[in-house]
mmCIF file of C-alpha atoms in Angstrom:
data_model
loop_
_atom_site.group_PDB
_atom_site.id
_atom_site.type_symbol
_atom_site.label_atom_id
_atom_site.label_comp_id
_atom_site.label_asym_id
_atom_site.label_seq_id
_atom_site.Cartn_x
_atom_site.Cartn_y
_atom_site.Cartn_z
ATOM 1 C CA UNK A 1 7.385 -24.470 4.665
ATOM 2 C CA UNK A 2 11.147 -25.524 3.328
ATOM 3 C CA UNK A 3 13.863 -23.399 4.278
ATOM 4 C CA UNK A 4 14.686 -22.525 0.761
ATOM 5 C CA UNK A 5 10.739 -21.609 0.178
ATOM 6 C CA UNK A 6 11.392 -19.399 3.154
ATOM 7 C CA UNK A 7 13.880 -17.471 2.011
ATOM 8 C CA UNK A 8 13.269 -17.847 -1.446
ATOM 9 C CA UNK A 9 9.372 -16.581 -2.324
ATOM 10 C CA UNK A 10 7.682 -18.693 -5.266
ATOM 11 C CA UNK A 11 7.938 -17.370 -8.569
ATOM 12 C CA UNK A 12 4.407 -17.652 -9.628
ATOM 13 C CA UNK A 13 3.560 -14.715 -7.096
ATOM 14 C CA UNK A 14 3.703 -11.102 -8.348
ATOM 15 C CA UNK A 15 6.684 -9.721 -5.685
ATOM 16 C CA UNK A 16 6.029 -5.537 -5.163
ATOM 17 C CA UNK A 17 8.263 -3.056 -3.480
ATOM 18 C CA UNK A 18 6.985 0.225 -2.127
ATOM 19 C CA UNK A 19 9.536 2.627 -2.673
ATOM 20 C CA UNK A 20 9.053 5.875 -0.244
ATOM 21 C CA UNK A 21 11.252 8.094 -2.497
ATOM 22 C CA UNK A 22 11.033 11.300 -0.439
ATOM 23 C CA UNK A 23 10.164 12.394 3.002
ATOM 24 C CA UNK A 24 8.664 16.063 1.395
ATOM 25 C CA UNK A 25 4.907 16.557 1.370
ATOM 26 C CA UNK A 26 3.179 19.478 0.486
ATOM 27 C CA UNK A 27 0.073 18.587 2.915
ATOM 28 C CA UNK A 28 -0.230 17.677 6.468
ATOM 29 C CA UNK A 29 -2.319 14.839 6.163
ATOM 30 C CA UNK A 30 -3.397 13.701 9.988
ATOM 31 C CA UNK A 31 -2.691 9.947 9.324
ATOM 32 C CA UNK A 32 0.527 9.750 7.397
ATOM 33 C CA UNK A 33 2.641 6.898 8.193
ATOM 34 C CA UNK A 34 5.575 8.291 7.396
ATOM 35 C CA UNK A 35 4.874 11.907 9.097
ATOM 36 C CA UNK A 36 5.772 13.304 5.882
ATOM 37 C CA UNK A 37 6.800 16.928 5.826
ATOM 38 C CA UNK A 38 10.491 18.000 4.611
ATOM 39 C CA UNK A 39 12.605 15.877 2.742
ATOM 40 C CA UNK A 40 15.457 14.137 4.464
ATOM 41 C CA UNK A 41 18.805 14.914 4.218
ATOM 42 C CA UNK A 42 20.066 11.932 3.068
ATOM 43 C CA UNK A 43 17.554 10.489 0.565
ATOM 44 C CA UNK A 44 19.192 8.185 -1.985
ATOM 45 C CA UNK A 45 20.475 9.650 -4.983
ATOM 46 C CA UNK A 46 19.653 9.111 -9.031
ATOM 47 C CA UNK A 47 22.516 6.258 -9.160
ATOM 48 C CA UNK A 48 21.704 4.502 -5.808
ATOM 49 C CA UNK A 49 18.246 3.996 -6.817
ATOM 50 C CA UNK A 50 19.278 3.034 -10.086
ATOM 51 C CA UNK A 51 21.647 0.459 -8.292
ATOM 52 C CA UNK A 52 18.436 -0.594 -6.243
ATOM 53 C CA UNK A 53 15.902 -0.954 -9.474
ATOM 54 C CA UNK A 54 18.649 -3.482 -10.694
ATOM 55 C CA UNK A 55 18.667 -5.404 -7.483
ATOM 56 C CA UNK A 56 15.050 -5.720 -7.396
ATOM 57 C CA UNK A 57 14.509 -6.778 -11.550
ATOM 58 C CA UNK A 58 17.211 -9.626 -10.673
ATOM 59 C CA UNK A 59 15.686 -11.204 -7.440
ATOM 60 C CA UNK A 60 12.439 -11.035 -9.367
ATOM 61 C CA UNK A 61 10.309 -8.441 -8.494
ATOM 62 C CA UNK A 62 7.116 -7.175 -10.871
ATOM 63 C CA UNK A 63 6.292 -4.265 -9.546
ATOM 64 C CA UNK A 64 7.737 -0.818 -7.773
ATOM 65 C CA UNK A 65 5.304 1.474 -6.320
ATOM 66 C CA UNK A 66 6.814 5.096 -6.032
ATOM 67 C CA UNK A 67 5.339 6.682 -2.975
ATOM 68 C CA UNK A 68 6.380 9.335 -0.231
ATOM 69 C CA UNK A 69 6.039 11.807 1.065
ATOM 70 C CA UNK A 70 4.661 13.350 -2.426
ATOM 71 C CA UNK A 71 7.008 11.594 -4.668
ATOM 72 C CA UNK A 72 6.184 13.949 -7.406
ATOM 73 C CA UNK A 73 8.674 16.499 -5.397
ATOM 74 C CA UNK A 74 11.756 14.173 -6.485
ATOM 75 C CA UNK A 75 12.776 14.848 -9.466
ATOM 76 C CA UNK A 76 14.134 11.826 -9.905
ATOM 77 C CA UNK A 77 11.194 9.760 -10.421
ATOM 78 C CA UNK A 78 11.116 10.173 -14.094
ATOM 79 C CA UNK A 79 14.351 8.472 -14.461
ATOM 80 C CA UNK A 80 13.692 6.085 -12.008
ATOM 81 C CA UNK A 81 10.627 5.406 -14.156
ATOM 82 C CA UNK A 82 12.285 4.590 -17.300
ATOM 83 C CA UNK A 83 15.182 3.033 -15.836
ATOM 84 C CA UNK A 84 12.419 0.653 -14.035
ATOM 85 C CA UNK A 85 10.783 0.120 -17.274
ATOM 86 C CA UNK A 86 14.312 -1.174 -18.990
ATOM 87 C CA UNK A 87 14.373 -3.518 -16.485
ATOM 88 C CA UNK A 88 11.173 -4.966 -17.020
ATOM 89 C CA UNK A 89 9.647 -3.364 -13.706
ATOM 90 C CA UNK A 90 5.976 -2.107 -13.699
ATOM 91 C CA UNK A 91 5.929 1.150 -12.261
ATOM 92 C CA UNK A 92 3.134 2.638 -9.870
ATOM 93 C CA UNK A 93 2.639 5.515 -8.183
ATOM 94 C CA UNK A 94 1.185 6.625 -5.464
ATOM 95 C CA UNK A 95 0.430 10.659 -5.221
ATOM 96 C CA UNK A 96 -1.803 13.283 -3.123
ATOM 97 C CA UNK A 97 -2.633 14.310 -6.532
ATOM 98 C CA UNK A 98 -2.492 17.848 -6.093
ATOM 99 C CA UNK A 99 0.696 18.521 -8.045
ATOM 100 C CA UNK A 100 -0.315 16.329 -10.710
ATOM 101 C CA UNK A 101 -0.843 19.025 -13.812
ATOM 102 C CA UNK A 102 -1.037 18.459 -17.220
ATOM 103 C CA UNK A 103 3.129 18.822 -17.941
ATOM 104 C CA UNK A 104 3.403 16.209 -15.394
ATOM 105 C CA UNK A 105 0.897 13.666 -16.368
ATOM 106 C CA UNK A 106 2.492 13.569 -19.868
ATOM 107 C CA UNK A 107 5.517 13.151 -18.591
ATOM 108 C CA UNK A 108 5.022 10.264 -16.170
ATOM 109 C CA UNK A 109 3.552 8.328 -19.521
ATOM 110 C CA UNK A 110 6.115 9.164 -21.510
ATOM 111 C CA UNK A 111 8.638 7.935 -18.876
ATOM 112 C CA UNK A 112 6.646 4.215 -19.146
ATOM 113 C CA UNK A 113 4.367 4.976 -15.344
ATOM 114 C CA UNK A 114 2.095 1.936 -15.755
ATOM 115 C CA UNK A 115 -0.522 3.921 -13.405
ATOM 116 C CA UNK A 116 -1.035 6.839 -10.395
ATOM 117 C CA UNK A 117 -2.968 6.067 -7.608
ATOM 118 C CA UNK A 118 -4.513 9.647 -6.248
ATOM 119 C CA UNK A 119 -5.537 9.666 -2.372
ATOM 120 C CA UNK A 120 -9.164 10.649 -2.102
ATOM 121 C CA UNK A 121 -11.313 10.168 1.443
ATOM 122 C CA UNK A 122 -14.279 11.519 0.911
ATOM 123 C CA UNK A 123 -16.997 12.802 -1.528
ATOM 124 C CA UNK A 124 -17.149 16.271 0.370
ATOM 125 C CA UNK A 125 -14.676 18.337 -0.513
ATOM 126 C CA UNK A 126 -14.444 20.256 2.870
ATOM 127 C CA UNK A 127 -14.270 16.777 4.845
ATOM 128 C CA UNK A 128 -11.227 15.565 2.761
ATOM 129 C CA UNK A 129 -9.456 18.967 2.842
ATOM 130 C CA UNK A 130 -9.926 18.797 6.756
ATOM 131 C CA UNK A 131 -8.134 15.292 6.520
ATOM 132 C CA UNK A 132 -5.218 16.228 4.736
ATOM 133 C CA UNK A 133 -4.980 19.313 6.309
ATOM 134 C CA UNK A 134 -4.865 21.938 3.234
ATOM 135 C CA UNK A 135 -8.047 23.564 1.538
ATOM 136 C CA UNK A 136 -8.398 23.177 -2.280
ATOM 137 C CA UNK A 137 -6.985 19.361 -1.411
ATOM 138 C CA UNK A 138 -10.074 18.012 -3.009
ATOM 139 C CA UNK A 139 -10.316 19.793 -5.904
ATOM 140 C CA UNK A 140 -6.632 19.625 -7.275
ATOM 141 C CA UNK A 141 -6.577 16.030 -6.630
ATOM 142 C CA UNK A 142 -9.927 16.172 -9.321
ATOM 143 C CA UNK A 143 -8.273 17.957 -11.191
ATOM 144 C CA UNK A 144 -4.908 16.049 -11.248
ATOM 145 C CA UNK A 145 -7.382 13.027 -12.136
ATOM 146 C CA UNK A 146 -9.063 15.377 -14.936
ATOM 147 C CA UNK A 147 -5.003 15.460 -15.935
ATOM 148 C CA UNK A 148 -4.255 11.418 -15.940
ATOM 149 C CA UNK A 149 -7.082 11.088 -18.056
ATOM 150 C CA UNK A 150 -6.255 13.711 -20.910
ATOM 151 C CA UNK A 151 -2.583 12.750 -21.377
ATOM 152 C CA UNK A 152 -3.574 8.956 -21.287
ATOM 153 C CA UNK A 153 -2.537 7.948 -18.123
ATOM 154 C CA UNK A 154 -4.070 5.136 -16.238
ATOM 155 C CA UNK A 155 -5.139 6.465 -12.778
ATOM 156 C CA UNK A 156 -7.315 4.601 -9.729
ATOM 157 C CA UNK A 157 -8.688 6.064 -6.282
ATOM 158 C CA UNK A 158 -6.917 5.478 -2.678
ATOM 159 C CA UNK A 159 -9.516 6.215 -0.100
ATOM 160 C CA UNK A 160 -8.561 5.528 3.988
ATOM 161 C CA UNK A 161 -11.127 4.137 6.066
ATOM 162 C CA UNK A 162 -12.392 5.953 9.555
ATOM 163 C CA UNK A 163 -14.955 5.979 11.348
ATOM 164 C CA UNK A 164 -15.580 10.154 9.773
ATOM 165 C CA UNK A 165 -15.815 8.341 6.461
ATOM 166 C CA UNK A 166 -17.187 4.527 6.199
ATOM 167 C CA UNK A 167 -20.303 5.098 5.168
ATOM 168 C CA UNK A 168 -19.419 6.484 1.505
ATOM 169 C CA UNK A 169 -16.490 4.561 0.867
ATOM 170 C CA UNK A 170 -18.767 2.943 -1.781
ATOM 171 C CA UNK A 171 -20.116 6.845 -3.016
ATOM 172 C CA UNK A 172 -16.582 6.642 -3.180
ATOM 173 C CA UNK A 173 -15.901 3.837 -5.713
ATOM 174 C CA UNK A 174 -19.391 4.989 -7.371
ATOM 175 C CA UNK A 175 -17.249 8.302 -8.075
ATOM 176 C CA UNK A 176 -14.073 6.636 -9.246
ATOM 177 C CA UNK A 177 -16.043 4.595 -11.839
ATOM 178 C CA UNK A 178 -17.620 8.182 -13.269
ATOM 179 C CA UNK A 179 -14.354 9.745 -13.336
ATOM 180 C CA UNK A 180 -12.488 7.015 -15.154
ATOM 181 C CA UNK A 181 -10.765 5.408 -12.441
ATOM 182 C CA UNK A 182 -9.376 1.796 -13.107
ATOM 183 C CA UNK A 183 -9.181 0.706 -9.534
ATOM 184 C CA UNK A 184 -10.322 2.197 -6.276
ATOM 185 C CA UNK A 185 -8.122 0.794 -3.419
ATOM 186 C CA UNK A 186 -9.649 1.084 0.182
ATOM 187 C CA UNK A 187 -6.808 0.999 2.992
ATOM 188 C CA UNK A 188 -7.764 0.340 6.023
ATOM 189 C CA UNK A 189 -5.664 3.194 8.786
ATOM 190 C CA UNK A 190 -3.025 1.410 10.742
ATOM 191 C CA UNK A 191 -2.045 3.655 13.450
ATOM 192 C CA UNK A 192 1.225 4.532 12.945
ATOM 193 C CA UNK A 193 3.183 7.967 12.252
ATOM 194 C CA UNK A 194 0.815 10.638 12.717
ATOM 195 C CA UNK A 195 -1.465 8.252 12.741
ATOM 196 C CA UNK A 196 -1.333 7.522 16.538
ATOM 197 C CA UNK A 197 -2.662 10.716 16.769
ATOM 198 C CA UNK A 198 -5.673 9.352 15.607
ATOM 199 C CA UNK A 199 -6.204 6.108 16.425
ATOM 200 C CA UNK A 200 -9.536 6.747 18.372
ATOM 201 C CA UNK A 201 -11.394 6.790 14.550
ATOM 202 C CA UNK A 202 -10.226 3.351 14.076
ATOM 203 C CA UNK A 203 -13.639 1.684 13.468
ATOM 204 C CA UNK A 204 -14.403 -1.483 15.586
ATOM 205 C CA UNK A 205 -13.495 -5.311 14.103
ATOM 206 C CA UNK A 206 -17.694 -5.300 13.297
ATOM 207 C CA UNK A 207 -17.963 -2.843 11.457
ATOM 208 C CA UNK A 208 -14.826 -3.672 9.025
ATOM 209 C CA UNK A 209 -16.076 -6.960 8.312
ATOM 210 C CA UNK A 210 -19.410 -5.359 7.291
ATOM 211 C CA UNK A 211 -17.599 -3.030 5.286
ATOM 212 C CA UNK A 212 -15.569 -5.759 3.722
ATOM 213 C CA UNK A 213 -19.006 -8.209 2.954
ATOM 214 C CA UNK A 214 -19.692 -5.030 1.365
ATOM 215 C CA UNK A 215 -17.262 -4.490 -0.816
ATOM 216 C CA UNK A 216 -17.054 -7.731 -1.755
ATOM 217 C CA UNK A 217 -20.757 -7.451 -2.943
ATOM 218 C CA UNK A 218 -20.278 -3.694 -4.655
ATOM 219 C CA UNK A 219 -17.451 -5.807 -7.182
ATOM 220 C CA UNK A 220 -20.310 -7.541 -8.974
ATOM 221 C CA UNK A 221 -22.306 -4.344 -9.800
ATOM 222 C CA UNK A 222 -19.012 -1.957 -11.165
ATOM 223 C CA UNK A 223 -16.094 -2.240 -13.487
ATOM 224 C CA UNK A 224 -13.659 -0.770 -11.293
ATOM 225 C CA UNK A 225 -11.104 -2.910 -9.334
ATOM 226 C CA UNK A 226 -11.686 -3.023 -5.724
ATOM 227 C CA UNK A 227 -9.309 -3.879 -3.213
ATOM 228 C CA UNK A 228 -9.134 -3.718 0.294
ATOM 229 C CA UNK A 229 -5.227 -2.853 1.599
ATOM 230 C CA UNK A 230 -4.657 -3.681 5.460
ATOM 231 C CA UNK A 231 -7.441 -5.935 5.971
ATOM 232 C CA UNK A 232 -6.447 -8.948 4.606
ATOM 233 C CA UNK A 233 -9.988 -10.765 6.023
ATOM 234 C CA UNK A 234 -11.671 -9.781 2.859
ATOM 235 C CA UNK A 235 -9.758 -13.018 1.880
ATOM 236 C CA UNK A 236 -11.451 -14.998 4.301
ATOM 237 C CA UNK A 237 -14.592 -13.231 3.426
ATOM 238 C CA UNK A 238 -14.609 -14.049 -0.149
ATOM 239 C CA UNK A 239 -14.388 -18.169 0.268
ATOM 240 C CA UNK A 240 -16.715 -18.001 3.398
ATOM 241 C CA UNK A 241 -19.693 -15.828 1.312
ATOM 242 C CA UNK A 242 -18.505 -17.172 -2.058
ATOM 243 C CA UNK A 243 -17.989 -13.666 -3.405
ATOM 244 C CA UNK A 244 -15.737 -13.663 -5.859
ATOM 245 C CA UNK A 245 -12.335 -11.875 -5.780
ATOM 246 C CA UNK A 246 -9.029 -11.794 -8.149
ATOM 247 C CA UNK A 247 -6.778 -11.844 -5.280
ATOM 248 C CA UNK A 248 -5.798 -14.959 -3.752
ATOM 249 C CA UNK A 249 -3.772 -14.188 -0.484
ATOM 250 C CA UNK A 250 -4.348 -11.174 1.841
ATOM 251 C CA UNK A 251 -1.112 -9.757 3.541
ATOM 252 C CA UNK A 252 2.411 -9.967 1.136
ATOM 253 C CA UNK A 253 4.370 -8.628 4.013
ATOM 254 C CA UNK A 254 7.759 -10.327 3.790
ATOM 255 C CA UNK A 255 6.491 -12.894 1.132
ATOM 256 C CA UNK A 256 5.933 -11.175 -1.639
ATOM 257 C CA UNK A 257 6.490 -7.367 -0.555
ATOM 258 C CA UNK A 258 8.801 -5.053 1.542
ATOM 259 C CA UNK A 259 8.707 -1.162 2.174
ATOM 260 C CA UNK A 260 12.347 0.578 1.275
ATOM 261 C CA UNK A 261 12.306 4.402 2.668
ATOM 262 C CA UNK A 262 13.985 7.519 1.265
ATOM 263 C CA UNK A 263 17.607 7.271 3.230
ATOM 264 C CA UNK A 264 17.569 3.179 1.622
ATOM 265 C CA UNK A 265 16.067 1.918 5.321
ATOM 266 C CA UNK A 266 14.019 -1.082 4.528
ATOM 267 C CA UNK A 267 10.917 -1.840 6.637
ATOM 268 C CA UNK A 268 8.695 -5.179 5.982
ATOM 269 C CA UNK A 269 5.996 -2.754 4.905
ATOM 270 C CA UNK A 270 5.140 0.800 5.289
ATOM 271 C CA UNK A 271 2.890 0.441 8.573
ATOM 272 C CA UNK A 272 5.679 -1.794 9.939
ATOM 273 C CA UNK A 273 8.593 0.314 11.675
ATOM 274 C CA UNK A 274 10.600 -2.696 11.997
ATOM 275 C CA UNK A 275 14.219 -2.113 10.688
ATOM 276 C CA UNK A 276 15.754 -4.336 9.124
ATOM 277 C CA UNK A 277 18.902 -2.883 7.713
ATOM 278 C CA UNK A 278 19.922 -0.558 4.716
ATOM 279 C CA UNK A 279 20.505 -0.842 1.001
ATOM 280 C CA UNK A 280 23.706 1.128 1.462
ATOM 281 C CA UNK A 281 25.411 -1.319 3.238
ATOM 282 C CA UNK A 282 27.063 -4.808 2.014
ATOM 283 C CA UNK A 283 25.032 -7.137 0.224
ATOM 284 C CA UNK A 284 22.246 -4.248 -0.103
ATOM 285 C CA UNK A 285 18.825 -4.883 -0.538
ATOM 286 C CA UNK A 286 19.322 -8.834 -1.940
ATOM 287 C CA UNK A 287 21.174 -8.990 1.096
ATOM 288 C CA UNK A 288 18.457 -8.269 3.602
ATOM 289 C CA UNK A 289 15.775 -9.910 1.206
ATOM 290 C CA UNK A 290 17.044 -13.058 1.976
ATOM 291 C CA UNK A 291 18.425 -13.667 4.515
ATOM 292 C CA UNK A 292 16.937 -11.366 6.953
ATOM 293 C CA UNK A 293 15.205 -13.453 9.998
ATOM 294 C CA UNK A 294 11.954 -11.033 10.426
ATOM 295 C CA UNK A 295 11.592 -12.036 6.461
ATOM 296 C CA UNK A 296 11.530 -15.704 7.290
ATOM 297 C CA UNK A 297 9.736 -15.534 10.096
ATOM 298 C CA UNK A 298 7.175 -14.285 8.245
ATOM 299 C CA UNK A 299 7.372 -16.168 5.562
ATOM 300 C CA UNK A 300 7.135 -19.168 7.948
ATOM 301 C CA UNK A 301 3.526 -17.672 9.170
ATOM 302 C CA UNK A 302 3.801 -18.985 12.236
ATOM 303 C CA UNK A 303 1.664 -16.617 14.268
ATOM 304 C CA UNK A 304 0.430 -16.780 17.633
ATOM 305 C CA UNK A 305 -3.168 -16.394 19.038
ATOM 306 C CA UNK A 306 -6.091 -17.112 17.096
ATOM 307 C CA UNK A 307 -4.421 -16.269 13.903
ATOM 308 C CA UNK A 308 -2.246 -19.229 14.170
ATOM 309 C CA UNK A 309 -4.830 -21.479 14.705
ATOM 310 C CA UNK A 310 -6.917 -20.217 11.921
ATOM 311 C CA UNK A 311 -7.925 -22.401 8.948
ATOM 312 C CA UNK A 312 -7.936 -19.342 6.925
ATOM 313 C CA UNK A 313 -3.925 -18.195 7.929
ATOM 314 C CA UNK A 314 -2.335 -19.140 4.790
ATOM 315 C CA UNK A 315 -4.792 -17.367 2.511
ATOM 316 C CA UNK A 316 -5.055 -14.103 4.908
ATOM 317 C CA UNK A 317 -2.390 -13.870 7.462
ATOM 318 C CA UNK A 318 -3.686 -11.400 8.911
ATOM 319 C CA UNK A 319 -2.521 -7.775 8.638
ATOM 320 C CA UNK A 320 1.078 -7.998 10.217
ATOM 321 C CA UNK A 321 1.371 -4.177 10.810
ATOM 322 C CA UNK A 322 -2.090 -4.003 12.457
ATOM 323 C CA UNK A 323 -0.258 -6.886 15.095
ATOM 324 C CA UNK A 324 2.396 -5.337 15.267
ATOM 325 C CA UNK A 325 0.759 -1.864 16.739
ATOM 326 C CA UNK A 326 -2.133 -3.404 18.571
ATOM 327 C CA UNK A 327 0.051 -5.937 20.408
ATOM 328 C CA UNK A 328 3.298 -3.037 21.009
ATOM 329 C CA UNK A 329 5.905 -4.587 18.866
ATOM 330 C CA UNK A 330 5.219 -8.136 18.075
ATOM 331 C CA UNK A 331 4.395 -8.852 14.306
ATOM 332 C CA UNK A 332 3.278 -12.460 14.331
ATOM 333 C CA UNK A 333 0.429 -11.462 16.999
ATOM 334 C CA UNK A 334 -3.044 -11.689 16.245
ATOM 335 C CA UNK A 335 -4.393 -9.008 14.298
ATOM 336 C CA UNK A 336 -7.346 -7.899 16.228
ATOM 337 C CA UNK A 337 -9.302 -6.297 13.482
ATOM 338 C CA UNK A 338 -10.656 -9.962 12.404
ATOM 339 C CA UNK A 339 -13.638 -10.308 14.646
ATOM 340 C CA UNK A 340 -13.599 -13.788 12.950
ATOM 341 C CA UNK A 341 -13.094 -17.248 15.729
ATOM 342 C CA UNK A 342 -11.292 -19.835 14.253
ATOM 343 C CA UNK A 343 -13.353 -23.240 13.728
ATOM 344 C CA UNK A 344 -9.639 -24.970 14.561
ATOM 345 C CA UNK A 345 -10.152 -22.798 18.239
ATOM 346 C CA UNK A 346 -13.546 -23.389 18.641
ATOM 347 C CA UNK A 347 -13.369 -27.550 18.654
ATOM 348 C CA UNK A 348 -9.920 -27.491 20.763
#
């Protein structure tokens, strides 16, 4: 890869930010990443994010994905929303659901949200409340659904893989399709925030790849999109079982994508605790965005271990987070969720 393709990420790629907007949560879920709880003091404000929306329509970015924390505590977003629309941004959202009433719905369409991903991990409503840690979880985030739906709002499923939950994640998207969901997104838990807490419901390489082979397969029989997030195999998968799948590269991280959190701290992606500067300071986010040398390294995907050897690498990449937390701090390690052996290893 050319310097200037390194710094500089092709245009034909959709580029997406995920914009943590808030630290303030109104559950305890026991895997957040970003140990969500109460807001932090110094969050950007309306015009700094304003200032930030601008930077990202001119170095080309598609898409913003609001997130948190519960970014439906900012009350913000809604003119973040429509200022993101002006600039030609698609605006996402991702939400616990549970504050998501009717008032709030119709005013997240009005305000030009393209869509609002709502977090749901499992069919039983006791087993989900358990996992984010407040009963009546389950229900409101139905019900916030029940809202999307009835003030026209496009809405699709977030579900996060454990061992307590793997075999209905496709119950899962068989639910999202009867409730009108236009996507059901499957992330697989990198342990990081609370999440070290809980690392020991990790499920083993195996039983991933199964899951993913099965995913794969479940596309052909629904309507709603499925995507695995964090297990960038499913790639590999895909060409290797001929199953077909829209998506064309597995990990974005650094490429195509970058995680900015609520004080303007920007992280490669939300898993990723690598800082790499602020917004705030000179040059801001463009700043950082190109020039920063944990952005081309990535972008250079030149990884170590099997995954640099592999003749999948530029089409998965494995997931750089996952690296970076099983290996204790290095990013272009070997993700060892892939149970796959390179053929490239193999014959050397």
């Amino acid at each position: 890869m050319s310097h200037s393709s390194a710094t500089s990420p092709q245009r034909g790629s959709m580029m997406l930010v995920s914009w943590n907007i808030t630290k303030a949560c109104n559950l305890t879920c026991e895997h957040c990443y970003r140990d969500a709880g109460s807001p932090q003091p110094d969050e950007l404000t309306l015009a700094e994010g304003i200032t930030l929306l601008d930077e990202l329509a001119k170095l080309g970015f598609r898409m913003v994905i609001f997130s948190g924390g519960e970014p439906l505590l900012r009350s913000e977003l809604y003119d973040w929303i429509r200022h993101a629309q002006k600039q030609g941004l698609i605006s996402v959202l991702g939400s616990n659901g549970t504050l998501l009433n009717e008032e709030r719905a119709r005013r997240l369409k009005e305000a030009g949200l393209k869509r609002v991903g709502i977090s749901l991990d499992s069919i039983d409503p006791q087993q989900h409340d358990r996992f984010r840690g407040s009963v009546g979880a389950w229900q409101l985030a139905v019900r916030g659904m029940e809202h999307a739906v009835q003030a026209g709002l496009e809405f699709q499923i977030h579900t996060t893989v454990t061992t307590k939950n793997i075999a209905e994640v496709l119950a899962i998207t068989d639910f999202a399709q009867q409730r009108g969901a236009k996507a059901h997104h499957i992330f697989f838990l990198v342990a990081t925030g609370r999440g070290k807490r809980i690392d020991d419901v990790i499920p083993a390489a195996a039983a991933y790849e199964a899951l993913l082979e099965k995913i794969l397969v479940k596309q052909k029989t629904v309507s709603v999109e499925l995507k695995p997030v964090c297990a960038p195999q499913f790639v590999r998968i895909s060409r290797q079982k001929k199953l077909a799948t829209r998506f064309e590269k597995g990990c974005l991280t650094g490429s195509h994508y970058a995680c900015i959190l609520p004080n303007g701290d920007v992280h490669p992606c939300p898993y990723m605790p690598v800082l790499m500067g602020n917004v705030r300071r000179p040059g801001g986010f463009t700043k950082i965005w190109q020039e920063h040398p944990v952005f081309t390294q990535l972008r250079a995907m030149e990884y170590k271990g099997k995954c640099g050897v592999c003749e999948f690498r530029t089409l998965c990449s494995g997931c750089r987070a996952a690296a970076y937390n099983q290996s204790s701090g290095d990013y272009l390690a070997s993700d060892e969720n892939c149970p796959y052996e390179p053929k490239t290893a193999q014959s050397s």
